[in-house]
Amino acid sequence: QVQLVESGGGLVQAGGSLRLSCAASGRTSSVYYRGWFRQAPGKEREFVAAISWTGTSTYYADSVKGRFTISRDNAKNTVYLQMNSLKAEDTAVYYCAAGGGGVYYYPSNYNYWGQGTQVTVSS
């Protein structure tokens, strides 16, 4: 079992920045991908970014590429999402996820999820 704890959400003006953190505990040895998804009211959960745990690969949705950066600290078992140049359309609940493999942008391939943290971008 893997437990994920998210932090860092909040209210920010358009053009501002936030950094989300997700710390994992439990049986993390089987985790291959760590990822971030987001869900706005009335919309489906969508892929934001992912990072491989044993390699250096990173992946981004086109909508955030060039603005968001995913990174990791293996010693702390923590993944981060640095969000810069935030836009109103980035407003959503952001979820941290962990999985053992598969296509990284499919939510069904992630076995564990955090509770989510609200990110609100005001204009």
XYZ file of N, CA and C in Angstrom:
369
model
N 0.836 -1.183 0.000
C 0.000 0.000 0.000
C 0.879 1.245 0.000
N 0.471 2.239 -0.785
C 1.177 3.499 -0.885
C 0.232 4.626 -0.475
N 0.734 5.513 0.350
C -0.025 6.683 0.756
C 0.631 7.932 0.182
N -0.175 8.844 -0.326
C 0.303 10.069 -0.936
C -0.297 11.265 -0.210
N 0.547 12.224 0.127
C 0.114 13.431 0.817
C 0.547 14.639 0.007
N -0.432 15.436 -0.418
C -0.179 16.600 -1.245
C -0.203 17.878 -0.416
N 0.521 18.871 -0.903
C 0.510 20.183 -0.281
C 0.933 21.225 -1.303
N 0.680 22.484 -1.003
C 1.156 23.573 -1.835
C 0.102 24.307 -2.632
N -1.121 23.830 -2.620
C -2.172 24.504 -3.358
C -2.542 25.826 -2.711
N -3.274 26.640 -3.457
C -3.693 27.921 -2.936
C -4.234 28.823 -4.012
N -4.356 30.088 -3.664
C -4.870 31.114 -4.563
C -3.719 31.966 -5.067
N -3.680 32.176 -6.369
C -2.615 32.965 -6.972
C -3.190 33.759 -8.138
N -2.623 34.918 -8.387
C -3.049 35.728 -9.519
C -2.463 35.185 -10.823
N -3.149 35.459 -11.902
C -2.648 35.059 -13.210
C -1.234 35.594 -13.420
N -0.378 34.731 -13.948
C 1.017 35.080 -14.135
C 1.906 34.693 -12.975
N 1.308 34.302 -11.869
C 2.058 33.921 -10.689
C 2.503 32.474 -10.719
N 3.058 32.029 -9.590
C 3.631 30.690 -9.497
C 3.205 29.989 -8.216
N 3.174 28.685 -8.284
C 2.955 27.825 -7.133
C 3.799 26.574 -7.301
N 4.171 25.964 -6.187
C 4.843 24.679 -6.218
C 4.070 23.674 -5.378
N 3.663 22.596 -6.011
C 2.966 21.522 -5.338
C 3.963 20.439 -4.943
N 3.705 19.804 -3.807
C 4.540 18.717 -3.327
C 3.679 17.501 -3.059
N 4.252 16.328 -3.246
C 3.557 15.076 -2.967
C 4.551 14.091 -2.370
N 4.374 13.796 -1.096
C 5.233 12.856 -0.397
C 4.570 11.486 -0.344
N 5.334 10.455 -0.638
C 4.825 9.093 -0.650
C 5.394 8.296 0.512
N 4.587 7.387 1.017
C 5.030 6.475 2.061
C 4.410 5.110 1.815
N 4.915 4.104 2.511
C 4.425 2.754 2.331
C 5.299 1.968 1.363
N 4.706 1.005 0.686
C 5.436 0.138 -0.237
C 5.596 0.822 -1.581
N 6.610 1.660 -1.682
C 6.845 2.427 -2.895
C 7.806 1.754 -3.867
N 8.314 0.589 -3.526
C 9.302 -0.083 -4.374
C 8.747 -0.469 -5.738
N 7.451 -0.664 -5.829
C 6.827 -1.060 -7.083
C 6.414 0.124 -7.954
N 6.600 1.341 -7.451
C 6.198 2.541 -8.192
C 7.195 2.835 -9.296
N 6.676 3.034 -10.505
C 7.521 3.392 -11.637
C 7.304 4.844 -12.063
N 6.051 5.254 -12.147
C 5.709 6.620 -12.499
C 5.144 7.364 -11.299
N 5.477 8.624 -11.213
C 4.807 9.562 -10.329
C 4.212 10.641 -11.228
N 2.975 10.993 -10.996
C 2.325 11.920 -11.896
C 1.408 12.912 -11.210
N 1.011 13.898 -11.981
C 0.044 14.892 -11.561
C -1.095 14.949 -12.566
N -2.302 14.960 -12.048
C -3.511 15.141 -12.830
C -4.296 16.292 -12.232
N -5.245 16.810 -12.993
C -6.087 17.872 -12.467
C -7.511 17.692 -12.967
N -8.441 18.241 -12.193
C -9.849 18.135 -12.540
C -10.562 19.419 -12.147
N -11.154 20.065 -13.133
C -11.951 21.256 -12.909
C -13.415 20.852 -12.772
N -14.227 21.673 -12.108
C -15.644 21.346 -11.952
C -16.328 21.092 -13.289
N -17.039 19.980 -13.381
C -17.757 19.643 -14.598
C -16.905 19.062 -15.706
N -15.617 18.851 -15.457
C -14.726 18.308 -16.468
C -14.111 16.999 -15.996
N -13.605 16.228 -16.955
C -12.936 14.981 -16.630
C -11.536 15.241 -16.107
N -11.041 14.291 -15.343
C -9.678 14.373 -14.862
C -8.710 14.267 -16.040
N -7.735 15.163 -16.092
C -6.809 15.193 -17.208
C -5.359 15.124 -16.741
N -4.540 14.568 -17.594
C -3.124 14.432 -17.326
C -2.429 15.781 -17.364
N -1.501 15.999 -16.437
C -0.720 17.224 -16.397
C 0.759 16.939 -16.653
N 1.358 16.079 -15.836
C 2.778 15.787 -15.952
C 3.098 14.474 -15.265
N 4.188 13.847 -15.667
C 4.639 12.609 -15.044
C 6.150 12.518 -15.109
N 6.715 11.735 -14.201
C 8.152 11.524 -14.156
C 8.427 10.078 -13.796
N 9.411 9.475 -14.461
C 9.815 8.123 -14.110
C 10.633 8.162 -12.835
N 10.486 7.129 -12.003
C 11.144 7.127 -10.711
C 12.564 6.604 -10.760
N 12.849 5.737 -11.709
C 14.176 5.142 -11.812
C 15.004 5.704 -12.958
N 14.426 6.535 -13.796
C 15.119 7.140 -14.911
C 15.075 8.649 -14.847
N 15.139 9.270 -16.004
C 15.151 10.726 -16.087
C 14.047 11.270 -16.976
N 13.144 10.427 -17.417
C 12.109 10.847 -18.352
C 11.045 11.685 -17.674
N 10.634 12.740 -18.343
C 9.514 13.558 -17.905
C 8.544 13.729 -19.055
N 7.281 13.934 -18.715
C 6.224 14.043 -19.714
C 5.273 15.155 -19.300
N 4.777 15.891 -20.293
C 3.906 17.018 -20.012
C 2.748 17.067 -20.996
N 1.604 17.500 -20.499
C 0.503 17.822 -21.385
C 0.858 19.060 -22.193
N 0.362 19.125 -23.421
C 0.658 20.272 -24.269
C 0.228 21.590 -23.637
N -0.836 21.560 -22.863
C -1.376 22.772 -22.282
C -0.475 23.399 -21.216
N 0.453 22.616 -20.660
C 1.315 23.130 -19.601
C 2.782 23.127 -19.983
N 3.115 22.576 -21.113
C 4.506 22.474 -21.541
C 5.140 23.861 -21.642
N 6.311 23.999 -21.054
C 6.998 25.278 -21.038
C 6.667 26.142 -19.847
N 5.613 25.800 -19.115
C 5.212 26.559 -17.931
C 5.367 25.758 -16.643
N 5.096 24.463 -16.718
C 5.163 23.593 -15.541
C 6.405 22.715 -15.624
N 6.961 22.394 -14.469
C 8.109 21.502 -14.390
C 7.884 20.483 -13.286
N 8.000 19.211 -13.627
C 7.897 18.157 -12.631
C 9.309 17.716 -12.253
N 9.516 17.464 -10.982
C 10.814 17.028 -10.498
C 10.618 16.070 -9.329
N 11.693 15.467 -8.885
C 11.602 14.486 -7.817
C 12.783 14.589 -6.876
N 12.577 14.097 -5.672
C 13.635 13.937 -4.686
C 13.485 12.513 -4.163
N 14.273 11.600 -4.702
C 14.131 10.192 -4.355
C 14.392 9.938 -2.868
N 15.350 10.659 -2.301
C 15.669 10.465 -0.892
C 14.480 10.800 0.001
N 13.711 11.794 -0.397
C 12.532 12.195 0.365
C 11.267 11.517 -0.128
N 11.394 10.731 -1.206
C 10.243 10.068 -1.808
C 9.149 11.079 -2.153
N 9.575 12.184 -2.715
C 8.684 13.302 -2.977
C 8.794 13.751 -4.424
N 7.664 14.086 -5.002
C 7.618 14.658 -6.339
C 7.036 16.062 -6.237
N 7.509 16.948 -7.106
C 7.096 18.340 -7.091
C 6.534 18.737 -8.451
N 5.680 19.721 -8.424
C 5.197 20.336 -9.650
C 5.332 21.842 -9.501
N 6.318 22.397 -10.187
C 6.511 23.840 -10.203
C 5.654 24.425 -11.315
N 4.757 25.310 -10.961
C 3.819 25.890 -11.907
C 4.103 27.380 -12.031
N 4.524 27.794 -13.209
C 4.821 29.192 -13.491
C 3.863 29.726 -14.549
N 3.797 31.038 -14.645
C 2.938 31.698 -15.638
C 1.531 31.131 -15.619
N 0.971 31.035 -14.440
C -0.336 30.413 -14.278
C -1.428 31.211 -14.976
N -2.381 30.473 -15.519
C -3.518 31.043 -16.221
C -4.801 30.648 -15.515
N -5.864 31.375 -15.796
C -7.153 31.079 -15.187
C -7.594 29.651 -15.503
N -7.276 29.170 -16.692
C -7.675 27.825 -17.078
C -6.912 26.727 -16.347
N -5.893 27.100 -15.574
C -5.188 26.137 -14.744
C -5.928 25.846 -13.444
N -6.968 26.596 -13.166
C -7.739 26.402 -11.946
C -8.356 25.009 -11.930
N -8.070 24.251 -10.886
C -8.553 22.880 -10.774
C -8.091 22.300 -9.443
N -8.611 21.132 -9.126
C -8.049 20.330 -8.058
C -6.944 19.477 -8.663
N -5.769 19.554 -8.091
C -4.614 18.820 -8.590
C -4.386 17.587 -7.735
N -4.230 16.450 -8.401
C -4.063 15.176 -7.734
C -2.700 14.582 -8.026
N -2.038 14.144 -6.991
C -0.812 13.382 -7.121
C -1.162 11.913 -7.301
N -0.390 11.212 -8.126
C -0.651 9.809 -8.378
C 0.650 9.029 -8.494
N 0.564 7.734 -8.233
C 1.698 6.833 -8.353
C 1.235 5.532 -8.974
N 2.056 4.968 -9.858
C 1.696 3.734 -10.522
C 2.886 2.875 -10.849
N 2.608 1.624 -11.207
C 3.659 0.664 -11.481
C 4.069 0.559 -12.931
N 3.367 1.227 -13.820
C 3.701 1.163 -15.228
C 2.502 1.389 -16.114
N 2.700 1.190 -17.397
C 1.660 1.438 -18.361
C 1.806 2.802 -19.004
N 0.793 3.184 -19.767
C 0.807 4.480 -20.428
C 0.661 5.579 -19.386
N 1.590 6.478 -19.331
C 1.695 7.422 -18.226
C 0.557 8.422 -18.150
N -0.099 8.710 -19.270
C -1.143 9.730 -19.286
C -2.546 9.170 -19.094
N -2.662 7.890 -18.834
C -3.950 7.273 -18.543
C -4.139 7.154 -17.039
N -5.161 7.792 -16.487
C -5.392 7.687 -15.038
C -5.543 6.255 -14.547
N -6.077 5.374 -15.386
C -6.304 3.998 -14.965
C -5.019 3.238 -14.696
N -3.890 3.729 -15.156
C -2.611 3.064 -14.931
C -1.935 3.483 -13.627
N -2.572 4.355 -12.888
C -2.053 4.776 -11.592
C -2.848 4.090 -10.490
N -2.151 3.446 -9.596
C -2.791 2.655 -8.555
C -3.132 3.448 -7.298
N -2.421 4.540 -7.076
C -2.570 5.287 -5.835
C -2.763 6.760 -6.125
N -3.615 7.377 -5.333
C -3.967 8.785 -5.507
C -3.994 9.526 -4.188
N -3.590 10.787 -4.243
C -3.742 11.648 -3.098
C -5.149 12.214 -3.033
N -5.408 13.003 -2.005
C -6.732 13.578 -1.807
C -6.990 14.794 -2.680
N -5.958 15.368 -3.248
C -6.100 16.529 -4.097
C -5.854 17.824 -3.343
N -5.369 18.816 -4.063
C -5.154 20.141 -3.508
C -5.669 21.176 -4.496
N -6.411 22.139 -3.988
C -7.055 23.134 -4.835
C -6.065 24.199 -5.284
N -6.046 24.453 -6.583
C -5.287 25.555 -7.158
C -6.274 26.488 -7.839
N -6.303 27.730 -7.407
C -7.200 28.718 -7.981
C -6.382 29.884 -8.516
N -6.555 30.167 -9.792
C -5.848 31.262 -10.443
C -6.863 32.356 -10.757
N -6.668 33.508 -10.186
C -7.590 34.618 -10.368
C -7.041 35.611 -11.376
N -7.942 36.308 -12.029
C -7.572 37.335 -12.995
C -8.029 38.712 -12.560
